[in-house]
Amino acid sequence: MDMKAPKALLKAQKLANLLDTAIKLPFIPIRIGLDSIVGLIPGAGDAIMLFVSLRIVWLGKSLGMPKALVAQMVKNSAIDFGLGFIPFIGDIADVFYKANQKNVRIMERWWIGENKPNVDAATQAKLARWESENL
């Protein structure tokens, strides 16, 4: 048995990484993404990033996530969008408030919770196969 995450979750993870953590800043242990860079464009940058962020929410909804979790994801995206309207402070806050990463973590926790028996069985099968090959 091989248990893989659904394509929608994998797409959301890649998108969140691109938006929030794709670029390592030199000399400081902080990663930023396109959200922080495009968000520097007054008004339009934050609006564009909101629409991209809502793609992650849509991917979660497409997986069948409960409405309460989808609403939490929308809230995270709205907070990130709202922070962008505060000149300078909002740009700094955007580096640290990684709404897309938060939303993907919500998706991951939900998906694992929904699929725990299968994930556990796949993990045990892989462990047994590894032990038989390496002992």
Short mmCIF file of N, CA, C and O in Angstrom, two decimals:
data_model
loop_
_atom_site.label_atom_id
_atom_site.label_comp_id
_atom_site.label_asym_id
_atom_site.label_seq_id
_atom_site.Cartn_x
_atom_site.Cartn_y
_atom_site.Cartn_z
N MET A 1 0.85 -1.18 0.00
CA MET A 1 0.00 0.00 0.00
C MET A 1 0.89 1.24 0.00
O MET A 1 1.82 1.36 0.76
N ASP A 2 0.57 2.16 -0.89
CA ASP A 2 1.34 3.41 -0.97
C ASP A 2 0.35 4.56 -0.81
O ASP A 2 -0.56 4.72 -1.63
N MET A 3 0.52 5.32 0.24
CA MET A 3 -0.41 6.41 0.55
C MET A 3 0.22 7.72 0.12
O MET A 3 1.28 8.09 0.62
N LYS A 4 -0.42 8.40 -0.83
CA LYS A 4 0.10 9.69 -1.30
C LYS A 4 -0.94 10.77 -1.05
O LYS A 4 -2.13 10.54 -1.14
N ALA A 5 -0.44 11.96 -0.80
CA ALA A 5 -1.32 13.11 -0.63
C ALA A 5 -2.00 13.41 -1.96
O ALA A 5 -1.42 13.19 -3.03
N PRO A 6 -3.21 13.92 -1.92
CA PRO A 6 -3.91 14.26 -3.17
C PRO A 6 -3.22 15.41 -3.90
O PRO A 6 -2.54 16.23 -3.30
N LYS A 7 -3.43 15.44 -5.21
CA LYS A 7 -2.79 16.47 -6.04
C LYS A 7 -3.13 17.88 -5.58
O LYS A 7 -2.29 18.77 -5.62
N ALA A 8 -4.37 18.10 -5.14
CA ALA A 8 -4.77 19.44 -4.68
C ALA A 8 -3.92 19.89 -3.49
O ALA A 8 -3.52 21.05 -3.42
N LEU A 9 -3.63 18.98 -2.58
CA LEU A 9 -2.81 19.32 -1.42
C LEU A 9 -1.36 19.59 -1.85
O LEU A 9 -0.74 20.54 -1.39
N LEU A 10 -0.84 18.76 -2.75
CA LEU A 10 0.52 18.97 -3.23
C LEU A 10 0.65 20.30 -3.97
O LEU A 10 1.64 21.02 -3.80
N LYS A 11 -0.36 20.65 -4.77
CA LYS A 11 -0.35 21.95 -5.46
C LYS A 11 -0.38 23.10 -4.46
O LYS A 11 0.32 24.09 -4.62
N ALA A 12 -1.21 22.96 -3.43
CA ALA A 12 -1.31 24.01 -2.41
C ALA A 12 0.02 24.17 -1.69
O ALA A 12 0.44 25.30 -1.41
N GLN A 13 0.70 23.07 -1.38
CA GLN A 13 2.00 23.14 -0.71
C GLN A 13 3.02 23.88 -1.58
O GLN A 13 3.74 24.76 -1.09
N LYS A 14 3.08 23.55 -2.86
CA LYS A 14 4.02 24.20 -3.77
C LYS A 14 3.72 25.70 -3.89
O LYS A 14 4.62 26.53 -3.87
N LEU A 15 2.43 26.02 -4.01
CA LEU A 15 2.04 27.41 -4.15
C LEU A 15 2.36 28.20 -2.88
O LEU A 15 2.89 29.31 -2.95
N ALA A 16 2.08 27.62 -1.72
CA ALA A 16 2.37 28.30 -0.45
C ALA A 16 3.88 28.52 -0.30
O ALA A 16 4.30 29.58 0.17
N ASN A 17 4.68 27.55 -0.69
CA ASN A 17 6.13 27.73 -0.62
C ASN A 17 6.59 28.85 -1.54
O ASN A 17 7.41 29.68 -1.15
N LEU A 18 6.04 28.90 -2.75
CA LEU A 18 6.39 29.96 -3.69
C LEU A 18 5.99 31.33 -3.14
O LEU A 18 6.74 32.29 -3.22
N LEU A 19 4.81 31.40 -2.54
CA LEU A 19 4.30 32.68 -2.05
C LEU A 19 4.95 33.14 -0.75
O LEU A 19 5.09 34.34 -0.52
N ASP A 20 5.33 32.20 0.11
CA ASP A 20 5.77 32.58 1.46
C ASP A 20 7.24 32.33 1.78
O ASP A 20 7.80 33.01 2.62
N THR A 21 7.87 31.34 1.16
CA THR A 21 9.21 30.96 1.62
C THR A 21 10.20 30.60 0.52
O THR A 21 11.22 29.97 0.79
N ALA A 22 9.96 30.97 -0.71
CA ALA A 22 10.81 30.53 -1.83
C ALA A 22 12.20 31.13 -1.82
O ALA A 22 13.14 30.56 -2.36
N ILE A 23 12.37 32.29 -1.21
CA ILE A 23 13.65 33.02 -1.30
C ILE A 23 14.27 33.16 0.08
O ILE A 23 13.64 33.67 1.01
N LYS A 24 15.52 32.70 0.19
CA LYS A 24 16.25 32.87 1.45
C LYS A 24 17.01 34.18 1.37
O LYS A 24 17.76 34.42 0.43
N LEU A 25 16.78 35.02 2.35
CA LEU A 25 17.48 36.29 2.39
C LEU A 25 18.92 36.07 2.87
O LEU A 25 19.14 35.31 3.81
N PRO A 26 19.89 36.74 2.25
CA PRO A 26 21.28 36.56 2.69
C PRO A 26 21.52 37.19 4.07
O PRO A 26 20.92 38.21 4.40
N PHE A 27 22.32 36.53 4.83
CA PHE A 27 22.80 37.01 6.13
C PHE A 27 21.78 36.98 7.25
O PHE A 27 22.12 37.22 8.40
N ILE A 28 20.51 36.76 6.96
CA ILE A 28 19.50 36.67 8.02
C ILE A 28 18.66 35.41 7.80
O ILE A 28 18.40 35.02 6.67
N PRO A 29 18.25 34.77 8.88
CA PRO A 29 17.54 33.49 8.75
C PRO A 29 16.04 33.66 8.48
O PRO A 29 15.21 33.07 9.16
N ILE A 30 15.72 34.45 7.48
CA ILE A 30 14.32 34.70 7.14
C ILE A 30 14.12 34.34 5.68
O ILE A 30 14.94 34.68 4.83
N ARG A 31 13.03 33.66 5.41
CA ARG A 31 12.67 33.33 4.04
C ARG A 31 11.45 34.15 3.65
O ARG A 31 10.56 34.35 4.46
N ILE A 32 11.43 34.61 2.43
CA ILE A 32 10.28 35.35 1.92
C ILE A 32 9.83 34.70 0.61
O ILE A 32 10.52 33.84 0.07
N GLY A 33 8.71 35.15 0.11
CA GLY A 33 8.21 34.64 -1.15
C GLY A 33 7.65 35.76 -2.00
O GLY A 33 7.79 36.94 -1.68
N LEU A 34 6.97 35.35 -3.04
CA LEU A 34 6.39 36.33 -3.95
C LEU A 34 5.38 37.24 -3.25
O LEU A 34 5.23 38.39 -3.63
N ASP A 35 4.69 36.73 -2.24
CA ASP A 35 3.71 37.53 -1.52
C ASP A 35 4.37 38.78 -0.93
O ASP A 35 3.83 39.88 -1.03
N SER A 36 5.53 38.62 -0.34
CA SER A 36 6.23 39.75 0.26
C SER A 36 6.74 40.72 -0.80
O SER A 36 6.75 41.93 -0.58
N ILE A 37 7.16 40.20 -1.94
CA ILE A 37 7.74 41.04 -2.98
C ILE A 37 6.64 41.77 -3.76
O ILE A 37 6.67 43.00 -3.89
N VAL A 38 5.66 41.03 -4.26
CA VAL A 38 4.58 41.64 -5.04
C VAL A 38 3.75 42.55 -4.14
O VAL A 38 3.23 43.58 -4.59
N GLY A 39 3.65 42.21 -2.85
CA GLY A 39 2.91 43.03 -1.90
C GLY A 39 3.49 44.42 -1.72
O GLY A 39 2.81 45.31 -1.19
N LEU A 40 4.71 44.63 -2.17
CA LEU A 40 5.31 45.97 -2.07
C LEU A 40 4.67 46.95 -3.05
O LEU A 40 4.78 48.16 -2.87
N ILE A 41 4.00 46.44 -4.09
CA ILE A 41 3.31 47.32 -5.03
C ILE A 41 2.06 47.83 -4.32
O ILE A 41 1.19 47.05 -3.95
N PRO A 42 1.98 49.13 -4.10
CA PRO A 42 0.84 49.67 -3.33
C PRO A 42 -0.52 49.28 -3.92
O PRO A 42 -0.75 49.42 -5.12
N GLY A 43 -1.38 48.77 -3.06
CA GLY A 43 -2.75 48.42 -3.44
C GLY A 43 -2.86 47.20 -4.33
O GLY A 43 -3.33 46.16 -3.92
N ALA A 44 -2.40 47.32 -5.56
CA ALA A 44 -2.55 46.24 -6.53
C ALA A 44 -1.79 44.98 -6.13
O ALA A 44 -2.28 43.87 -6.34
N GLY A 45 -0.62 45.15 -5.56
CA GLY A 45 0.19 43.98 -5.17
C GLY A 45 -0.54 43.10 -4.17
O GLY A 45 -0.58 41.87 -4.32
N ASP A 46 -1.12 43.71 -3.17
CA ASP A 46 -1.84 42.95 -2.15
C ASP A 46 -3.10 42.31 -2.73
O ASP A 46 -3.46 41.19 -2.38
N ALA A 47 -3.77 43.02 -3.63
CA ALA A 47 -4.98 42.47 -4.26
C ALA A 47 -4.64 41.25 -5.11
O ALA A 47 -5.33 40.22 -5.05
N ILE A 48 -3.57 41.34 -5.88
CA ILE A 48 -3.14 40.21 -6.70
C ILE A 48 -2.80 39.02 -5.81
O ILE A 48 -3.22 37.89 -6.08
N MET A 49 -2.06 39.27 -4.74
CA MET A 49 -1.67 38.19 -3.85
C MET A 49 -2.87 37.58 -3.11
O MET A 49 -2.89 36.40 -2.81
N LEU A 50 -3.91 38.39 -2.85
CA LEU A 50 -5.12 37.85 -2.24
C LEU A 50 -5.76 36.83 -3.18
O LEU A 50 -6.14 35.74 -2.74
N PHE A 51 -5.86 37.15 -4.46
CA PHE A 51 -6.45 36.22 -5.41
C PHE A 51 -5.64 34.93 -5.51
O PHE A 51 -6.20 33.84 -5.58
N VAL A 52 -4.33 35.04 -5.50
CA VAL A 52 -3.48 33.85 -5.55
C VAL A 52 -3.64 33.05 -4.26
O VAL A 52 -3.74 31.82 -4.28
N SER A 53 -3.70 33.73 -3.14
CA SER A 53 -3.89 33.07 -1.84
C SER A 53 -5.23 32.33 -1.80
O SER A 53 -5.33 31.23 -1.23
N LEU A 54 -6.23 32.92 -2.40
CA LEU A 54 -7.55 32.27 -2.42
C LEU A 54 -7.56 31.01 -3.28
O LEU A 54 -8.42 30.15 -3.13
N ARG A 55 -6.58 30.86 -4.15
CA ARG A 55 -6.42 29.61 -4.92
C ARG A 55 -6.15 28.46 -3.95
O ARG A 55 -6.66 27.36 -4.12
N ILE A 56 -5.34 28.70 -2.95
CA ILE A 56 -5.06 27.67 -1.94
C ILE A 56 -6.34 27.33 -1.19
O ILE A 56 -6.63 26.15 -0.94
N VAL A 57 -7.11 28.35 -0.85
CA VAL A 57 -8.39 28.10 -0.17
C VAL A 57 -9.29 27.25 -1.06
O VAL A 57 -9.91 26.28 -0.60
N TRP A 58 -9.35 27.58 -2.35
CA TRP A 58 -10.18 26.83 -3.29
C TRP A 58 -9.71 25.38 -3.38
O TRP A 58 -10.54 24.46 -3.44
N LEU A 59 -8.40 25.16 -3.39
CA LEU A 59 -7.88 23.78 -3.42
C LEU A 59 -8.32 23.01 -2.18
O LEU A 59 -8.69 21.84 -2.28
N GLY A 60 -8.31 23.67 -1.02
CA GLY A 60 -8.79 23.03 0.20
C GLY A 60 -10.27 22.69 0.10
O GLY A 60 -10.70 21.59 0.47
N LYS A 61 -11.04 23.62 -0.41
CA LYS A 61 -12.48 23.39 -0.58
C LYS A 61 -12.72 22.24 -1.55
O LYS A 61 -13.62 21.41 -1.33
N SER A 62 -11.90 22.15 -2.59
CA SER A 62 -12.07 21.07 -3.59
C SER A 62 -11.80 19.68 -2.99
O SER A 62 -12.27 18.69 -3.51
N LEU A 63 -11.04 19.66 -1.90
CA LEU A 63 -10.78 18.38 -1.21
C LEU A 63 -11.95 17.96 -0.34
O LEU A 63 -11.97 16.84 0.17
N GLY A 64 -12.90 18.87 -0.13
CA GLY A 64 -14.04 18.56 0.71
C GLY A 64 -13.86 18.95 2.16
O GLY A 64 -14.52 18.41 3.05
N MET A 65 -12.98 19.91 2.40
CA MET A 65 -12.75 20.36 3.78
C MET A 65 -14.03 20.96 4.35
O MET A 65 -14.82 21.55 3.62
N PRO A 66 -14.22 20.83 5.66
CA PRO A 66 -15.40 21.42 6.31
C PRO A 66 -15.42 22.94 6.16
O PRO A 66 -14.37 23.59 6.10
N LYS A 67 -16.63 23.49 6.11
CA LYS A 67 -16.80 24.93 5.93
C LYS A 67 -16.08 25.75 7.00
O LYS A 67 -15.54 26.80 6.71
N ALA A 68 -16.06 25.26 8.22
CA ALA A 68 -15.40 26.00 9.31
C ALA A 68 -13.90 26.16 9.04
O ALA A 68 -13.32 27.21 9.31
N LEU A 69 -13.27 25.11 8.52
CA LEU A 69 -11.84 25.19 8.21
C LEU A 69 -11.58 26.09 7.00
O LEU A 69 -10.62 26.86 6.97
N VAL A 70 -12.46 25.98 6.00
CA VAL A 70 -12.34 26.85 4.83
C VAL A 70 -12.50 28.31 5.27
O VAL A 70 -11.76 29.19 4.83
N ALA A 71 -13.44 28.56 6.17
CA ALA A 71 -13.64 29.92 6.68
C ALA A 71 -12.40 30.42 7.42
O ALA A 71 -12.03 31.60 7.29
N GLN A 72 -11.74 29.54 8.18
CA GLN A 72 -10.51 29.93 8.87
C GLN A 72 -9.42 30.29 7.85
O GLN A 72 -8.67 31.24 8.05
N MET A 73 -9.36 29.54 6.77
CA MET A 73 -8.38 29.83 5.73
C MET A 73 -8.67 31.18 5.07
O MET A 73 -7.74 31.96 4.81
N VAL A 74 -9.94 31.46 4.80
CA VAL A 74 -10.32 32.75 4.22
C VAL A 74 -9.93 33.87 5.19
O VAL A 74 -9.40 34.91 4.78
N LYS A 75 -10.16 33.64 6.48
CA LYS A 75 -9.80 34.63 7.50
C LYS A 75 -8.30 34.90 7.48
O LYS A 75 -7.87 36.06 7.52
N ASN A 76 -7.49 33.86 7.41
CA ASN A 76 -6.04 34.04 7.35
C ASN A 76 -5.64 34.87 6.14
O ASN A 76 -4.79 35.77 6.24
N SER A 77 -6.24 34.58 5.00
CA SER A 77 -5.93 35.33 3.78
C SER A 77 -6.38 36.78 3.90
O SER A 77 -5.69 37.70 3.45
N ALA A 78 -7.54 37.00 4.52
CA ALA A 78 -8.05 38.36 4.69
C ALA A 78 -7.16 39.17 5.64
O ALA A 78 -6.91 40.36 5.40
N ILE A 79 -6.67 38.53 6.69
CA ILE A 79 -5.75 39.22 7.62
C ILE A 79 -4.48 39.63 6.88
O ILE A 79 -4.01 40.76 6.99
N ASP A 80 -3.94 38.71 6.08
CA ASP A 80 -2.74 39.00 5.30
C ASP A 80 -3.00 40.17 4.35
O ASP A 80 -2.18 41.09 4.22
N PHE A 81 -4.15 40.15 3.70
CA PHE A 81 -4.54 41.23 2.78
C PHE A 81 -4.66 42.55 3.53
O PHE A 81 -4.14 43.58 3.09
N GLY A 82 -5.32 42.52 4.67
CA GLY A 82 -5.52 43.73 5.47
C GLY A 82 -4.22 44.33 5.97
O GLY A 82 -4.04 45.55 5.98
N LEU A 83 -3.29 43.47 6.36
CA LEU A 83 -1.98 43.96 6.82
C LEU A 83 -1.26 44.76 5.74
O LEU A 83 -0.54 45.70 6.02
N GLY A 84 -1.48 44.37 4.49
CA GLY A 84 -0.82 45.03 3.37
C GLY A 84 -1.20 46.49 3.20
O GLY A 84 -0.50 47.24 2.54
N PHE A 85 -2.32 46.89 3.78
CA PHE A 85 -2.75 48.28 3.64
C PHE A 85 -2.10 49.22 4.63
O PHE A 85 -2.27 50.43 4.55
N ILE A 86 -1.36 48.69 5.57
CA ILE A 86 -0.66 49.53 6.54
C ILE A 86 0.71 49.85 5.94
O ILE A 86 1.54 48.95 5.79
N PRO A 87 0.95 51.10 5.58
CA PRO A 87 2.23 51.43 4.94
C PRO A 87 3.43 51.01 5.78
O PRO A 87 3.43 51.16 7.00
N PHE A 88 4.41 50.46 5.13
CA PHE A 88 5.68 50.01 5.69
C PHE A 88 5.50 48.90 6.73
O PHE A 88 6.04 47.82 6.57
N ILE A 89 4.73 49.15 7.78
CA ILE A 89 4.51 48.14 8.83
C ILE A 89 3.89 46.89 8.21
O ILE A 89 4.25 45.77 8.54
N GLY A 90 2.94 47.11 7.30
CA GLY A 90 2.27 45.98 6.64
C GLY A 90 3.24 45.15 5.82
O GLY A 90 3.14 43.93 5.78
N ASP A 91 4.20 45.82 5.17
CA ASP A 91 5.19 45.09 4.38
C ASP A 91 6.09 44.25 5.28
O ASP A 91 6.45 43.12 4.92
N ILE A 92 6.44 44.77 6.43
CA ILE A 92 7.25 44.01 7.39
C ILE A 92 6.42 42.85 7.97
O ILE A 92 6.90 41.72 8.05
N ALA A 93 5.19 43.15 8.34
CA ALA A 93 4.32 42.11 8.90
C ALA A 93 4.11 40.99 7.90
O ALA A 93 4.02 39.81 8.28
N ASP A 94 4.04 41.34 6.62
CA ASP A 94 3.82 40.34 5.58
C ASP A 94 4.95 39.31 5.53
O ASP A 94 4.73 38.15 5.18
N VAL A 95 6.14 39.72 5.88
CA VAL A 95 7.28 38.80 5.90
C VAL A 95 7.09 37.73 6.98
O VAL A 95 7.49 36.58 6.81
N PHE A 96 6.44 38.10 8.07
CA PHE A 96 6.31 37.19 9.20
C PHE A 96 4.95 36.49 9.29
O PHE A 96 4.87 35.40 9.84
N TYR A 97 3.90 37.11 8.78
CA TYR A 97 2.58 36.48 8.81
C TYR A 97 2.37 35.72 7.51
O TYR A 97 2.00 36.28 6.49
N LYS A 98 2.67 34.46 7.54
CA LYS A 98 2.65 33.64 6.34
C LYS A 98 1.31 32.91 6.23
O LYS A 98 1.19 31.74 6.57
N ALA A 99 0.31 33.63 5.75
CA ALA A 99 -1.06 33.11 5.68
C ALA A 99 -1.16 31.86 4.82
O ALA A 99 -1.90 30.92 5.16
N ASN A 100 -0.41 31.81 3.73
CA ASN A 100 -0.49 30.66 2.84
C ASN A 100 0.05 29.41 3.51
O ASN A 100 -0.52 28.32 3.38
N GLN A 101 1.16 29.56 4.24
CA GLN A 101 1.69 28.43 5.00
C GLN A 101 0.70 27.98 6.07
O GLN A 101 0.50 26.79 6.28
N LYS A 102 0.09 28.94 6.76
CA LYS A 102 -0.92 28.62 7.77
C LYS A 102 -2.07 27.83 7.15
O LYS A 102 -2.54 26.84 7.72
N ASN A 103 -2.51 28.27 5.98
CA ASN A 103 -3.62 27.61 5.32
C ASN A 103 -3.27 26.19 4.88
O ASN A 103 -4.08 25.27 5.00
N VAL A 104 -2.07 26.00 4.39
CA VAL A 104 -1.65 24.66 3.99
C VAL A 104 -1.53 23.75 5.22
O VAL A 104 -1.89 22.58 5.16
N ARG A 105 -1.08 24.29 6.34
CA ARG A 105 -1.01 23.48 7.57
C ARG A 105 -2.41 23.04 8.00
O ARG A 105 -2.60 21.91 8.46
N ILE A 106 -3.39 23.92 7.85
CA ILE A 106 -4.78 23.55 8.15
C ILE A 106 -5.21 22.40 7.24
O ILE A 106 -5.81 21.42 7.69
N MET A 107 -4.89 22.51 5.96
CA MET A 107 -5.23 21.46 5.00
C MET A 107 -4.55 20.14 5.35
O MET A 107 -5.18 19.09 5.32
N GLU A 108 -3.26 20.21 5.67
CA GLU A 108 -2.50 19.00 6.00
C GLU A 108 -3.06 18.31 7.23
O GLU A 108 -3.26 17.08 7.22
N ARG A 109 -3.31 19.09 8.29
CA ARG A 109 -3.85 18.49 9.52
C ARG A 109 -5.20 17.83 9.26
O ARG A 109 -5.48 16.73 9.74
N TRP A 110 -6.05 18.51 8.49
CA TRP A 110 -7.36 17.95 8.18
C TRP A 110 -7.20 16.66 7.36
O TRP A 110 -7.82 15.65 7.68
N TRP A 111 -6.36 16.70 6.32
CA TRP A 111 -6.21 15.53 5.45
C TRP A 111 -5.64 14.33 6.22
O TRP A 111 -6.14 13.22 6.07
N ILE A 112 -4.63 14.58 7.03
CA ILE A 112 -4.07 13.49 7.84
C ILE A 112 -5.13 12.94 8.78
O ILE A 112 -5.28 11.72 8.93
N GLY A 113 -5.90 13.82 9.42
CA GLY A 113 -6.96 13.37 10.31
C GLY A 113 -7.98 12.50 9.60
O GLY A 113 -8.45 11.50 10.15
N GLU A 114 -8.32 12.87 8.39
CA GLU A 114 -9.30 12.12 7.61
C GLU A 114 -8.75 10.78 7.11
O GLU A 114 -9.50 9.86 6.85
N ASN A 115 -7.44 10.69 6.95
CA ASN A 115 -6.83 9.52 6.34
C ASN A 115 -5.86 8.79 7.27
O ASN A 115 -5.05 8.01 6.81
N LYS A 116 -5.95 9.07 8.56
CA LYS A 116 -4.99 8.53 9.53
C LYS A 116 -4.85 7.00 9.47
O LYS A 116 -3.72 6.51 9.42
N PRO A 117 -5.93 6.22 9.45
CA PRO A 117 -5.73 4.76 9.39
C PRO A 117 -4.94 4.32 8.16
O PRO A 117 -4.06 3.47 8.27
N ASN A 118 -5.23 4.91 7.01
CA ASN A 118 -4.51 4.55 5.79
C ASN A 118 -3.06 5.01 5.82
O ASN A 118 -2.16 4.30 5.38
N VAL A 119 -2.83 6.22 6.35
CA VAL A 119 -1.45 6.73 6.47
C VAL A 119 -0.65 5.86 7.43
O VAL A 119 0.49 5.49 7.14
N ASP A 120 -1.26 5.51 8.57
CA ASP A 120 -0.58 4.65 9.54
C ASP A 120 -0.26 3.28 8.93
O ASP A 120 0.85 2.76 9.12
N ALA A 121 -1.21 2.70 8.20
CA ALA A 121 -0.99 1.39 7.58
C ALA A 121 0.13 1.47 6.54
O ALA A 121 0.99 0.58 6.48
N ALA A 122 0.14 2.53 5.73
CA ALA A 122 1.19 2.70 4.73
C ALA A 122 2.56 2.88 5.40
O ALA A 122 3.56 2.33 4.94
N THR A 123 2.59 3.62 6.50
CA THR A 123 3.83 3.82 7.24
C THR A 123 4.34 2.51 7.82
O THR A 123 5.54 2.20 7.72
N GLN A 124 3.46 1.73 8.40
CA GLN A 124 3.85 0.43 8.96
C GLN A 124 4.35 -0.50 7.87
O GLN A 124 5.33 -1.23 8.07
N ALA A 125 3.71 -0.49 6.71
CA ALA A 125 4.14 -1.33 5.59
C ALA A 125 5.54 -0.92 5.12
O ALA A 125 6.39 -1.78 4.86
N LYS A 126 5.78 0.38 5.01
CA LYS A 126 7.11 0.85 4.59
C LYS A 126 8.17 0.49 5.63
O LYS A 126 9.28 0.10 5.27
N LEU A 127 7.82 0.63 6.91
CA LEU A 127 8.76 0.28 7.97
C LEU A 127 9.09 -1.21 7.94
O LEU A 127 10.26 -1.60 8.03
N ALA A 128 8.08 -2.04 7.76
CA ALA A 128 8.30 -3.49 7.70
C ALA A 128 9.17 -3.84 6.49
O ALA A 128 10.08 -4.68 6.59
N ARG A 129 8.91 -3.20 5.35
CA ARG A 129 9.71 -3.45 4.15
C ARG A 129 11.16 -3.02 4.37
O ARG A 129 12.10 -3.72 4.03
N TRP A 130 11.35 -1.85 5.00
CA TRP A 130 12.71 -1.36 5.28
C TRP A 130 13.43 -2.32 6.22
O TRP A 130 14.61 -2.64 6.01
N GLU A 131 12.74 -2.76 7.29
CA GLU A 131 13.35 -3.68 8.24
C GLU A 131 13.76 -4.98 7.58
O GLU A 131 14.84 -5.52 7.86
N SER A 132 12.92 -5.50 6.69
CA SER A 132 13.24 -6.78 6.04
C SER A 132 14.42 -6.62 5.08
O SER A 132 15.18 -7.57 4.87
N GLU A 133 14.59 -5.45 4.52
CA GLU A 133 15.69 -5.21 3.59
C GLU A 133 16.99 -4.87 4.30
O GLU A 133 18.07 -5.06 3.75
N ASN A 134 16.91 -4.34 5.53
CA ASN A 134 18.11 -3.84 6.21
C ASN A 134 18.52 -4.60 7.44
O ASN A 134 19.46 -4.20 8.13
N LEU A 135 17.83 -5.65 7.75
CA LEU A 135 18.23 -6.43 8.95
C LEU A 135 18.80 -7.76 8.58
O LEU A 135 18.80 -8.30 7.61
#
